[in-house]
Amino acid sequence: MRGFLVACLALFCILGVCEGGDLRKKFYKRTCSEAEDIVRSKIQEHVSARPELPAKLIRMHFHDCFVRGCDGSVLLDSTASNTAEKDSIPNLSLSGFDVIDDIKAALEAKCPGTVSCADILALAARDAVSVQFKKPMWEVLTGRRDGKVSISGEALANLPAPFFNLAQLRQSFESKKLTVHDLVVLSGAHTIGVGHCNLFSNRLFNFSGKGDQDPSLNPTYATFLKTKCQSLSDTTTTVEMDPESSSTFDNDYYSILIQNKGLFQSDAALLTAKVSRNIVNELTKQDKFFTEFGQSMKRMGAIEVLTGSDGEIRTKIELRMKMRGFLVACLALFCILGVCEGGDLRKKFYKRTCSEAEDIVRSKIQEHVSARPELAAKLIRMHFHDCFVRGCDGSVLLDSTATNTAEKDSIPNLSLSGFDVIDDIKAALEAKCPGTVSCADILALAARDAVSVQFKKPMWEVLTGRRDGKVSISGEALANLPAPFFNITQLRQSFESKKLTVHDLVVLSGAHTIGVGHCNLFSNRLFNFSGKGDQDPSLNPTYATFLKTKCQSLSDTTTTVEMDPESSSTFDNDYYSILIQNKGLFQSDAALLTAKVSRNIVNELTKQDKFFTEFGQSMKRMGAIEVLTGSDGEIRTKCSVVNS
């Protein structure tokens, strides 16, 4: 029935019935008649002292609405058991929370428990921009209620990134029921405020991974930017997004854009398609921009709002002691010192409690792999996807519930398979040693043993003693798993966040010597690499021609191609020879050749014995990422559900 109800709701929204939910004009007229005046007065007071606030508050409102809707979840602090949105990487540069706190305190003094934090943020963003004009620049309907959930991973998964191309931007906005027109109009908010160097400096120093400059960036402007941002690692310096009038809310952004002076890749992307380019040209008329901006802000402010009896009216903005940050810093220091690597994992952990555990796993895997040789690739991928999200805790094995979408139902995991094999092994172990062997350990052993069937001996050591996690969140998979279109910088960041090195990155990529890849994950390299219907120039032309016989469109999501076209069913080091021939299937494969350090490692691993040794060591390190041991977590009796 859910699908039918969703379809009906979508139809109502298309017809305009549900837009904005129960939001309306002057929602607080009877319950707190001075609410909007109090917000406006407080904002005028703060903006007069801090002129940068309009840019900060409008950005905060955007970041709130794109994650769980406009529910004030971006305002919630992290707790000892949860990292909130505001502590996610894209939100670490947000500021202005103190202003919202001050307004909330004034409203609580006047009308306790009445005005939501979500409404305060929506009004504050509008009023901050409007100070310059001495009149409200757009209508803000009110009646939002506050959400109770705020999850760091969901911010990374939902917020459009500054390096997105037009297709990714459109997809991000369409997922929030916003159009290409809204995308171009709302990008106009970049007419005020600043951007951090690290979010665009790749365009100055290493655009395609070869130490080059983005050819679409105005050369004179690029030279100017290099005087401000002098390295890829500069995370503190900021640059005005609209170099001509960054403190004035106007439509200069679009003139700047036409001069190829858009600061971010996501700005420049608006010129790469006729439909968005035409809208850019229309918005060079200031009155047109102001009108359209107000309408798009109204639509954005209605994204997935909570109204009626949903959510709550928070009485404060969750002012909590930030002990979590201190504890995380301490834990990171211990890990750097080597104290936490692998935790309490050890050899033959089950020797006394379930002596046959590893033999049972091995026997079951041999049985399954003999019938399904593709399992080696599938299980090693599943183990990787598990470890990169919440650590190697078996969270990828958990099913979704009525109230939560789990990792396995996140987009990057929809093509995972082999869950039935893990379930079969678990059933055998439960029959032999009930409540003893964790699903996380089963997965780590199964991945090793599936690859090892070919060699008739274990190919690397798996330490055991992991316990199972109780949490699995779809958004965290999207936020943590390195994507097949990542460049070398993004890949390094992803692996470094898990305390893995560039060497580990190149070595573990060698797992692509077995298995297949879906066309939609690389076909942009064949048909539309830079958004102009072109082919990736770094891809071997003969190989590209072959791939086009397999994948005939960008929208092909079902066809698969062998990742190692010469020996995709054999675990060997051919992947690296293929890579050197520019036949790496994904952009993330080709990226390994774009930096000297990773290219040198690729060359070293063309020696098979070297690869086998290094792969085992890197798998051991990966298998120890953020493991739960001792009394943490649980031992699930069924891998797909937490214990009741």
XYZ file of C-alpha atoms in Angstrom:
644
model
C 0.000 0.000 0.000
C 2.954 2.326 0.671
C 3.809 2.598 -3.035
C 0.187 3.422 -3.871
C -0.005 6.073 -1.156
C 3.301 7.632 -2.246
C 2.024 7.775 -5.832
C -1.170 9.489 -4.673
C 0.799 11.961 -2.581
C 3.072 12.714 -5.535
C -0.011 13.386 -7.673
C -1.423 15.769 -5.072
C 1.926 17.598 -4.950
C 2.004 17.899 -8.747
C -1.464 19.433 -8.553
C -0.173 21.896 -5.949
C -2.292 20.606 -3.051
C 0.590 19.666 -0.751
C 3.091 22.449 -1.530
C 4.142 23.863 1.794
C 1.936 21.476 3.772
C 0.073 23.477 6.451
C 2.395 26.479 6.126
C 0.549 29.759 5.876
C 0.844 33.523 6.241
C 1.039 34.897 9.784
C 0.799 31.460 11.413
C 1.597 33.016 14.826
C -0.947 35.863 14.574
C -3.019 34.538 17.505
C -0.418 32.599 19.515
C 2.518 35.042 19.309
C 1.521 38.126 17.335
C 4.920 39.820 17.716
C 6.935 36.788 16.567
C 7.945 38.049 13.131
C 8.658 41.555 14.457
C 10.949 40.124 17.138
C 12.879 38.111 14.543
C 13.198 41.139 12.255
C 14.320 43.453 15.060
C 16.936 40.999 16.346
C 18.278 40.383 12.832
C 18.638 44.119 12.141
C 20.572 44.460 15.387
C 22.948 41.577 14.546
C 23.462 42.435 10.856
C 24.380 46.049 11.685
C 27.257 44.658 13.760
C 28.092 41.721 11.455
C 27.387 42.521 7.766
C 28.491 39.008 6.738
C 25.425 37.434 8.393
C 23.031 37.475 5.395
C 25.298 35.067 3.487
C 25.772 32.871 6.543
C 22.093 32.603 7.466
C 20.822 31.989 3.949
C 23.428 29.206 3.595
C 22.392 27.699 6.936
C 18.733 27.720 5.845
C 19.671 25.969 2.579
C 21.753 23.360 4.434
C 18.852 22.764 6.811
C 16.222 22.293 4.107
C 18.284 19.897 1.978
C 18.670 17.443 4.883
C 15.411 16.030 6.294
C 13.556 19.112 5.043
C 13.259 22.537 6.698
C 12.992 21.172 10.245
C 15.800 22.962 12.114
C 17.828 19.730 12.318
C 20.985 21.637 11.320
C 20.722 23.530 14.625
C 20.927 20.443 16.850
C 24.163 19.723 18.708
C 25.915 16.365 18.666
C 25.519 14.125 21.698
C 27.621 11.377 23.257
C 25.826 8.804 21.096
C 25.275 10.740 17.852
C 27.182 13.114 15.575
C 24.728 15.726 14.301
C 24.493 17.507 10.930
C 26.293 20.619 12.154
C 29.422 18.499 12.776
C 29.414 16.985 9.281
C 32.220 18.123 6.952
C 30.033 20.362 4.714
C 28.657 22.162 7.793
C 31.854 22.784 9.755
C 32.129 26.271 8.224
C 28.535 27.242 9.072
C 28.170 30.064 11.571
C 25.447 32.281 12.963
C 24.058 29.701 15.385
C 24.467 32.265 18.177
C 22.099 34.611 16.322
C 19.388 31.945 16.116
C 19.940 31.179 19.821
C 19.512 34.864 20.694
C 16.268 35.151 18.696
C 14.953 31.934 20.231
C 15.672 33.212 23.752
C 13.751 36.434 23.026
C 10.779 34.504 21.629
C 10.763 32.056 24.550
C 10.639 34.993 26.942
C 7.675 36.428 25.044
C 5.787 33.288 23.927
C 7.167 30.134 25.595
C 7.067 26.924 23.548
C 5.333 28.548 20.581
C 7.681 29.502 17.724
C 9.714 26.720 16.110
C 13.449 26.941 15.494
C 12.776 25.944 11.868
C 10.546 28.985 11.367
C 13.054 31.247 13.108
C 15.771 30.126 10.677
C 13.538 30.628 7.607
C 12.525 34.132 8.767
C 16.059 35.067 9.860
C 17.516 34.153 6.444
C 14.931 36.309 4.662
C 15.244 39.229 7.085
C 19.054 39.237 7.012
C 19.080 39.604 3.209
C 16.279 42.183 3.433
C 18.119 44.591 5.789
C 19.838 46.112 2.738
C 16.478 46.841 1.088
C 14.520 47.947 4.198
C 11.609 45.712 3.172
C 10.950 41.933 3.094
C 12.407 40.538 -0.138
C 10.176 37.441 -0.231
C 7.246 35.931 1.579
C 7.962 33.341 4.273
C 5.039 31.101 5.143
C 5.220 29.773 8.694
C 3.974 26.827 10.714
C 7.021 24.536 10.525
C 7.735 22.279 13.482
C 11.153 21.080 14.617
C 12.644 17.686 13.827
C 14.060 15.444 16.533
C 16.739 13.706 14.452
C 20.048 15.072 13.117
C 22.619 12.698 11.597
C 26.027 13.799 10.303
C 26.129 11.311 7.415
C 22.865 12.591 5.989
C 24.349 16.060 5.443
C 27.195 14.674 3.355
C 24.753 12.493 1.423
C 22.192 15.217 0.638
C 24.026 18.513 0.217
C 25.162 19.310 -3.341
C 28.953 19.617 -3.392
C 30.942 22.547 -4.874
C 32.604 20.143 -7.338
C 29.301 18.764 -8.733
C 28.651 18.861 -12.475
C 25.278 19.893 -13.890
C 23.861 16.362 -13.983
C 24.700 15.859 -10.294
C 23.293 19.264 -9.362
C 20.048 18.561 -11.223
C 19.726 15.182 -9.532
C 20.304 16.759 -6.111
C 17.661 19.448 -6.659
C 15.166 17.093 -8.310
C 15.385 14.810 -5.261
C 13.975 17.772 -3.298
C 11.257 18.452 -5.919
C 13.101 21.547 -7.158
C 13.652 22.326 -10.849
C 16.647 23.349 -12.965
C 15.189 26.855 -12.813
C 15.288 26.746 -8.983
C 18.876 25.456 -9.167
C 20.076 28.390 -11.279
C 18.051 30.954 -9.322
C 19.134 29.747 -5.874
C 22.772 29.622 -7.011
C 22.391 33.406 -7.203
C 22.801 33.468 -3.414
C 26.517 33.225 -4.236
C 26.327 36.953 -4.963
C 27.136 37.423 -1.254
C 29.633 35.695 1.000
C 32.939 33.892 0.629
C 34.279 30.478 -0.339
C 37.142 28.542 1.251
C 40.184 27.935 -0.962
C 40.177 24.152 -0.502
C 36.736 23.962 -2.139
C 37.942 25.298 -5.504
C 41.779 25.320 -5.536
C 41.868 22.084 -7.544
C 40.632 24.297 -10.425
C 43.823 26.350 -10.036
C 46.465 23.693 -9.465
C 45.271 20.158 -10.261
C 42.019 20.144 -12.205
C 42.346 16.810 -14.007
C 44.932 15.358 -11.629
C 47.851 16.405 -13.844
C 48.830 19.683 -12.158
C 46.720 21.687 -14.605
C 44.259 24.585 -14.411
C 40.544 24.357 -15.229
C 40.357 25.550 -18.877
C 36.821 26.878 -18.301
C 38.040 29.360 -15.661
C 38.809 32.915 -16.794
C 42.672 32.981 -16.943
C 42.961 36.484 -15.492
C 40.649 35.557 -12.637
C 42.608 32.328 -12.073
C 45.827 34.356 -11.765
C 44.136 36.592 -9.181
C 42.830 33.585 -7.230
C 46.342 32.102 -7.087
C 47.478 35.200 -5.181
C 44.883 34.332 -2.527
C 45.042 30.525 -2.508
C 48.589 29.278 -2.829
C 48.148 25.550 -2.299
C 45.627 22.716 -2.512
C 45.829 22.235 1.262
C 44.791 25.780 2.266
C 41.640 25.253 4.356
C 41.550 28.638 6.107
C 41.815 31.381 3.453
C 38.545 32.641 1.980
C 37.769 34.472 -1.266
C 34.719 36.567 -2.167
C 32.298 34.561 -4.338
C 31.245 37.700 -6.229
C 34.521 39.639 -6.578
C 32.769 42.867 -7.620
C 30.065 43.249 -4.950
C 30.241 40.421 -2.417
C 28.583 42.396 0.376
C 25.605 43.494 -1.738
C 22.709 41.210 -2.589
C 22.214 41.775 -6.329
C 22.338 39.823 -9.589
C 26.017 40.475 -10.382
C 26.644 36.748 -9.868
C 25.202 36.022 -13.316
C 27.355 38.619 -15.074
C 30.381 37.170 -13.298
C 29.330 33.695 -14.401
C 29.097 34.714 -18.071
C 32.681 36.034 -17.765
C 33.730 32.516 -16.596
C 34.466 33.828 -13.116
C 32.205 31.455 -11.200
C 34.280 30.397 -8.178
C 33.198 26.766 -7.821
C 32.900 23.975 -10.383
C 29.195 23.908 -9.483
C 28.952 27.576 -10.569
C 30.724 26.979 -13.874
C 28.510 23.912 -14.431
C 25.490 26.183 -14.972
C 26.956 27.225 -18.326
C 27.451 23.664 -19.603
C 23.872 23.056 -20.795
C 21.606 25.198 -22.937
C 18.655 25.084 -20.524
C 20.619 26.411 -17.528
C 22.695 28.814 -19.644
C 19.506 30.421 -20.952
C 18.250 30.928 -17.394
C 21.588 32.515 -16.435
C 21.166 35.023 -19.282
C 17.583 35.829 -18.222
C 18.691 36.572 -14.660
C 21.074 39.326 -15.733
C 17.924 41.479 -15.414
C 17.870 42.461 -11.743
C 14.092 42.742 -11.256
C 13.698 39.314 -12.858
C 16.250 37.849 -10.443
C 14.649 39.351 -7.326
C 11.197 38.060 -8.327
C 12.425 34.569 -9.216
C 14.680 34.308 -6.162
C 11.766 35.003 -3.825
C 9.628 32.345 -5.496
C 12.397 29.730 -5.418
C 13.156 30.487 -1.761
C 9.480 29.972 -0.955
C 9.559 26.571 -2.691
C 12.809 25.600 -0.985
C 11.428 26.654 2.407
C 8.599 24.144 2.005
C 10.787 21.061 1.432
C 9.517 18.125 3.537
C 8.297 20.419 6.332
C 6.892 19.021 9.569
C 3.540 20.572 10.471
C 0.492 19.874 12.632
C 1.372 17.288 15.283
C 4.615 16.102 13.651
C 7.925 17.000 15.264
C 7.977 19.385 18.217
C 8.518 23.009 19.208
C 11.985 23.053 20.733
C 12.395 25.297 23.762
C 16.100 25.787 23.079
C 18.603 25.038 20.335
C 20.035 22.043 22.192
C 22.869 23.825 24.001
C 24.966 20.881 25.204
C 28.508 20.489 26.469
C 30.675 19.383 23.545
C 32.519 16.562 25.326
C 32.102 14.421 22.216
C 34.606 16.503 20.252
C 37.150 16.163 23.065
C 36.665 12.393 23.290
C 36.940 11.968 19.529
C 40.178 13.982 19.520
C 41.594 11.799 22.305
C 40.598 8.624 20.487
C 42.232 9.895 17.290
C 45.451 10.569 19.226
C 45.439 7.038 20.667
C 44.958 5.623 17.163
C 47.826 7.717 15.793
C 50.005 6.284 18.551
C 48.970 2.773 17.471
C 47.076 1.922 20.665
C 43.680 1.327 19.049
C 44.674 -0.327 15.761
C 42.789 -3.595 15.645
C 41.425 -3.109 19.174
C 41.164 -6.507 20.876
C 41.233 -8.464 17.621
C 43.518 -11.464 17.786
C 44.369 -14.805 16.196
C 41.993 -17.712 16.883
C 39.643 -15.606 19.010
C 37.104 -18.459 19.034
C 39.588 -21.215 19.962
C 37.911 -21.889 23.336
C 34.338 -20.769 22.680
C 33.794 -22.225 19.181
C 36.919 -24.072 18.044
C 35.442 -25.094 14.684
C 34.233 -21.598 13.749
C 36.830 -20.807 11.078
C 36.612 -24.321 9.609
C 32.832 -24.015 9.301
C 33.169 -20.673 7.489
C 35.817 -22.077 5.140
C 33.834 -25.234 4.368
C 30.630 -23.311 3.651
C 32.463 -20.819 1.416
C 34.091 -23.612 -0.624
C 30.654 -25.138 -1.135
C 29.090 -21.853 -2.299
C 32.015 -20.666 -4.463
C 32.149 -23.989 -6.350
C 28.546 -23.300 -7.437
C 28.925 -19.504 -7.831
C 32.486 -18.487 -8.781
C 31.488 -14.802 -8.851
C 31.123 -14.831 -5.049
C 34.776 -13.966 -4.385
C 34.316 -10.520 -5.958
C 30.927 -10.010 -4.314
C 32.031 -10.887 -0.774
C 35.239 -8.865 -0.819
C 33.221 -5.861 -2.038
C 30.639 -6.384 0.703
C 33.396 -6.515 3.338
C 34.878 -3.249 1.985
C 31.461 -1.553 1.978
C 30.890 -2.714 5.555
C 34.223 -1.466 6.903
C 33.997 1.990 5.304
C 30.684 2.732 7.053
C 30.774 2.671 10.884
C 33.767 0.326 10.742
C 33.807 -3.457 10.269
C 30.713 -4.088 12.388
C 28.412 -6.035 10.057
C 26.088 -3.021 9.715
C 25.868 -3.596 5.943
C 24.077 -6.889 6.674
C 21.166 -5.311 8.555
C 17.770 -5.039 6.862
C 15.773 -1.813 6.697
C 12.851 -1.453 9.093
C 9.585 0.459 9.001
C 11.317 3.431 10.647
C 14.805 3.265 9.135
C 16.419 2.701 5.721
C 19.580 0.667 6.256
C 22.954 0.748 4.475
C 22.130 -2.185 2.206
C 19.306 -0.122 0.652
C 21.530 2.891 -0.050
C 22.278 3.560 -3.734
C 25.944 2.374 -3.625
C 24.849 -0.928 -2.046
C 21.864 -1.840 -4.206
C 24.073 -4.058 -6.381
C 25.608 -5.941 -3.425
C 24.779 -9.634 -3.262
C 25.876 -12.689 -1.305
C 23.819 -11.899 1.803
C 22.290 -15.392 1.531
C 25.766 -16.911 1.856
C 26.477 -15.010 5.080
C 23.047 -16.062 6.393
C 23.792 -19.713 5.604
C 27.144 -19.579 7.405
C 25.553 -17.844 10.374
C 22.849 -20.516 10.628
C 25.507 -23.242 10.680
C 27.482 -21.446 13.385
C 24.384 -20.777 15.484
C 23.581 -24.490 15.340
C 27.098 -25.313 16.545
C 27.881 -22.417 18.917
C 24.786 -20.295 19.621
C 25.345 -16.554 20.196
C 29.118 -16.809 19.865
C 30.459 -15.803 16.432
C 29.712 -12.277 15.198
C 28.352 -11.505 11.745
C 31.188 -8.987 11.331
C 33.780 -11.745 11.811
C 31.868 -14.073 9.488
C 31.981 -11.450 6.733
C 35.715 -10.775 7.204
C 36.516 -14.509 7.114
C 34.143 -15.208 4.212
C 35.732 -12.503 2.040
C 39.214 -13.926 2.663
C 38.144 -17.559 2.163
C 36.202 -16.836 -1.046
C 39.307 -15.297 -2.653
C 41.450 -18.116 -1.249
C 39.460 -20.989 -2.828
C 41.471 -20.505 -6.034
C 44.769 -20.913 -4.136
C 43.714 -23.720 -1.741
C 45.292 -21.827 1.171
C 44.406 -18.682 3.179
C 45.711 -15.641 1.293
C 45.908 -13.351 4.329
C 45.495 -13.465 8.082
C 42.133 -12.444 9.531
C 42.234 -11.466 13.186
C 38.894 -12.036 14.935
C 36.952 -10.744 17.907
C 34.733 -8.154 16.196
C 31.278 -7.555 17.603
C 28.207 -6.485 15.659
C 26.862 -2.944 15.434
C 23.228 -2.107 16.137
C 22.889 0.864 13.793
C 22.709 0.963 9.986
C 21.772 4.201 8.186
C 21.397 4.512 4.418
C 22.751 8.073 4.226
C 26.005 7.082 5.904
C 26.828 4.657 3.082
C 26.495 7.404 0.487
C 28.568 9.737 2.650
C 31.437 7.330 3.395
C 31.919 5.046 0.396
C 34.389 6.331 -2.220
C 32.564 6.808 -5.521
C 33.679 5.377 -8.892
C 33.962 8.935 -10.269
C 36.307 10.206 -7.505
C 39.624 11.837 -8.440
C 42.872 11.055 -6.602
C 42.385 13.860 -4.063
C 38.921 12.639 -3.132
C 40.092 9.015 -2.964
C 42.977 9.949 -0.676
C 40.664 11.923 1.596
C 38.244 8.998 1.766
C 40.958 6.497 2.705
C 42.745 8.879 5.091
C 39.461 9.361 6.962
C 39.651 5.624 7.732
C 43.343 5.860 8.744
C 44.409 4.131 5.522
C 47.282 5.354 3.336
C 47.713 6.052 -0.380
C 49.529 2.721 -0.512
C 46.446 0.986 0.924
C 44.282 2.810 -1.630
C 46.296 1.539 -4.603
C 46.694 -1.967 -3.182
C 43.021 -2.444 -2.283
C 41.982 -1.130 -5.697
C 43.619 -4.320 -6.960
C 40.463 -6.152 -5.892
C 39.097 -4.881 -9.221
C 41.031 -7.729 -10.811
C 37.859 -9.785 -10.255
C 34.209 -8.996 -10.785
C 32.160 -6.666 -12.962
C 31.074 -3.018 -13.094
C 27.690 -1.617 -14.101
C 27.612 0.545 -17.234
C 25.993 3.545 -15.544
C 29.017 3.876 -13.237
C 31.448 4.602 -16.068
C 29.474 5.304 -19.280
C 29.908 9.071 -18.804
C 33.538 8.365 -19.799
C 32.245 7.015 -23.117
C 29.526 9.490 -24.018
C 29.595 12.683 -21.922
C 32.798 13.052 -19.955
C 32.935 16.841 -19.571
C 29.237 17.434 -20.192
C 29.750 18.136 -23.899
C 29.013 14.695 -25.365
C 32.710 13.792 -25.407
C 34.817 10.765 -24.462
C 37.351 10.672 -21.607
C 40.690 11.396 -23.349
C 42.566 9.335 -20.737
C 40.685 6.152 -21.697
C 42.371 3.806 -24.199
C 40.475 4.523 -27.492
C 40.368 0.863 -28.566
C 39.037 -0.147 -25.169
C 36.486 2.677 -25.291
C 35.238 1.385 -28.655
C 34.853 -2.095 -27.148
C 32.997 -0.712 -24.117
C 30.558 1.110 -26.381
C 29.509 -2.251 -27.837
C 28.513 -3.294 -24.307
C 27.135 -0.040 -22.897
C 25.122 1.827 -25.478
C 23.696 4.675 -23.406
C 24.247 6.741 -20.270
C 21.055 5.359 -18.752
C 21.993 1.653 -18.953
C 21.817 0.482 -15.314
C 21.617 -3.285 -15.939
C 24.475 -4.265 -18.271
C 27.761 -5.224 -16.612
C 31.327 -5.341 -17.947
C 34.333 -7.239 -16.578
C 36.613 -4.908 -14.604
C 39.697 -6.856 -15.711
C 38.908 -7.745 -19.333
C 41.719 -10.312 -19.575
C 41.201 -12.424 -16.435
C 38.166 -11.244 -14.478
C 37.521 -14.613 -12.801
C 41.096 -15.042 -11.561
C 42.490 -13.189 -8.557
C 45.865 -11.921 -9.808
C 47.684 -8.639 -10.373
C 46.619 -8.129 -14.004
C 44.613 -5.096 -12.870
C 47.813 -3.039 -12.707
C 48.963 -3.994 -16.220
C 45.473 -3.107 -17.475
C 45.712 0.228 -15.644
C 49.049 1.107 -17.279
C 47.397 0.491 -20.672
C 44.760 3.113 -19.700
C 42.071 0.430 -19.512
C 40.961 1.096 -15.941
C 37.164 0.892 -16.070
C 36.219 3.629 -13.595
C 37.427 7.204 -13.220
C 38.652 6.156 -9.769
C 40.858 3.502 -11.427
C 42.318 5.958 -13.945
C 42.866 8.445 -11.088
C 45.631 6.219 -9.664
C 47.847 7.225 -12.600
C 47.352 10.976 -12.098
C 49.783 11.439 -9.194
C 53.398 10.344 -9.011
C 53.099 8.637 -5.615
C 50.183 6.407 -6.626
C 51.571 5.793 -10.136
C 54.828 4.493 -8.633
C 52.884 2.055 -6.438
C 50.927 0.845 -9.490
C 54.226 0.043 -11.205
C 55.553 -1.825 -8.145
C 52.446 -4.006 -7.989
C 52.966 -5.401 -11.477
C 55.093 -7.961 -9.587
C 52.592 -10.625 -8.502
C 54.289 -11.759 -5.280
C 54.586 -8.133 -4.201
C 50.859 -7.614 -4.834
C 49.765 -10.718 -2.904
C 51.891 -9.746 0.111
C 50.783 -6.124 0.135
C 47.127 -6.972 -0.477
C 47.034 -9.225 2.584
C 48.567 -6.537 4.782
C 46.171 -3.842 3.537
C 43.174 -6.145 4.010
C 44.287 -6.746 7.593
C 44.439 -2.980 8.194
C 41.096 -2.409 6.521
C 39.511 -5.206 8.560
C 40.449 -3.372 11.767
C 38.700 -0.065 10.931
C 36.704 1.178 13.948
C 35.926 -2.357 15.141
C 33.639 -3.019 18.098
C 35.199 -5.365 20.649
C 34.855 -6.345 24.299
C 31.438 -5.296 25.604
C 30.614 -2.937 22.712
C 27.928 -3.897 20.222
C 26.431 -7.380 20.368
C 26.616 -10.847 18.844
C 23.637 -10.985 16.514
C 21.822 -14.302 16.369
C 20.600 -13.389 12.886
C 22.770 -11.155 10.710
C 19.927 -9.199 9.118
C 18.347 -7.925 12.370
C 19.551 -6.616 15.710
C 18.791 -8.758 18.736
C 15.430 -7.973 20.291
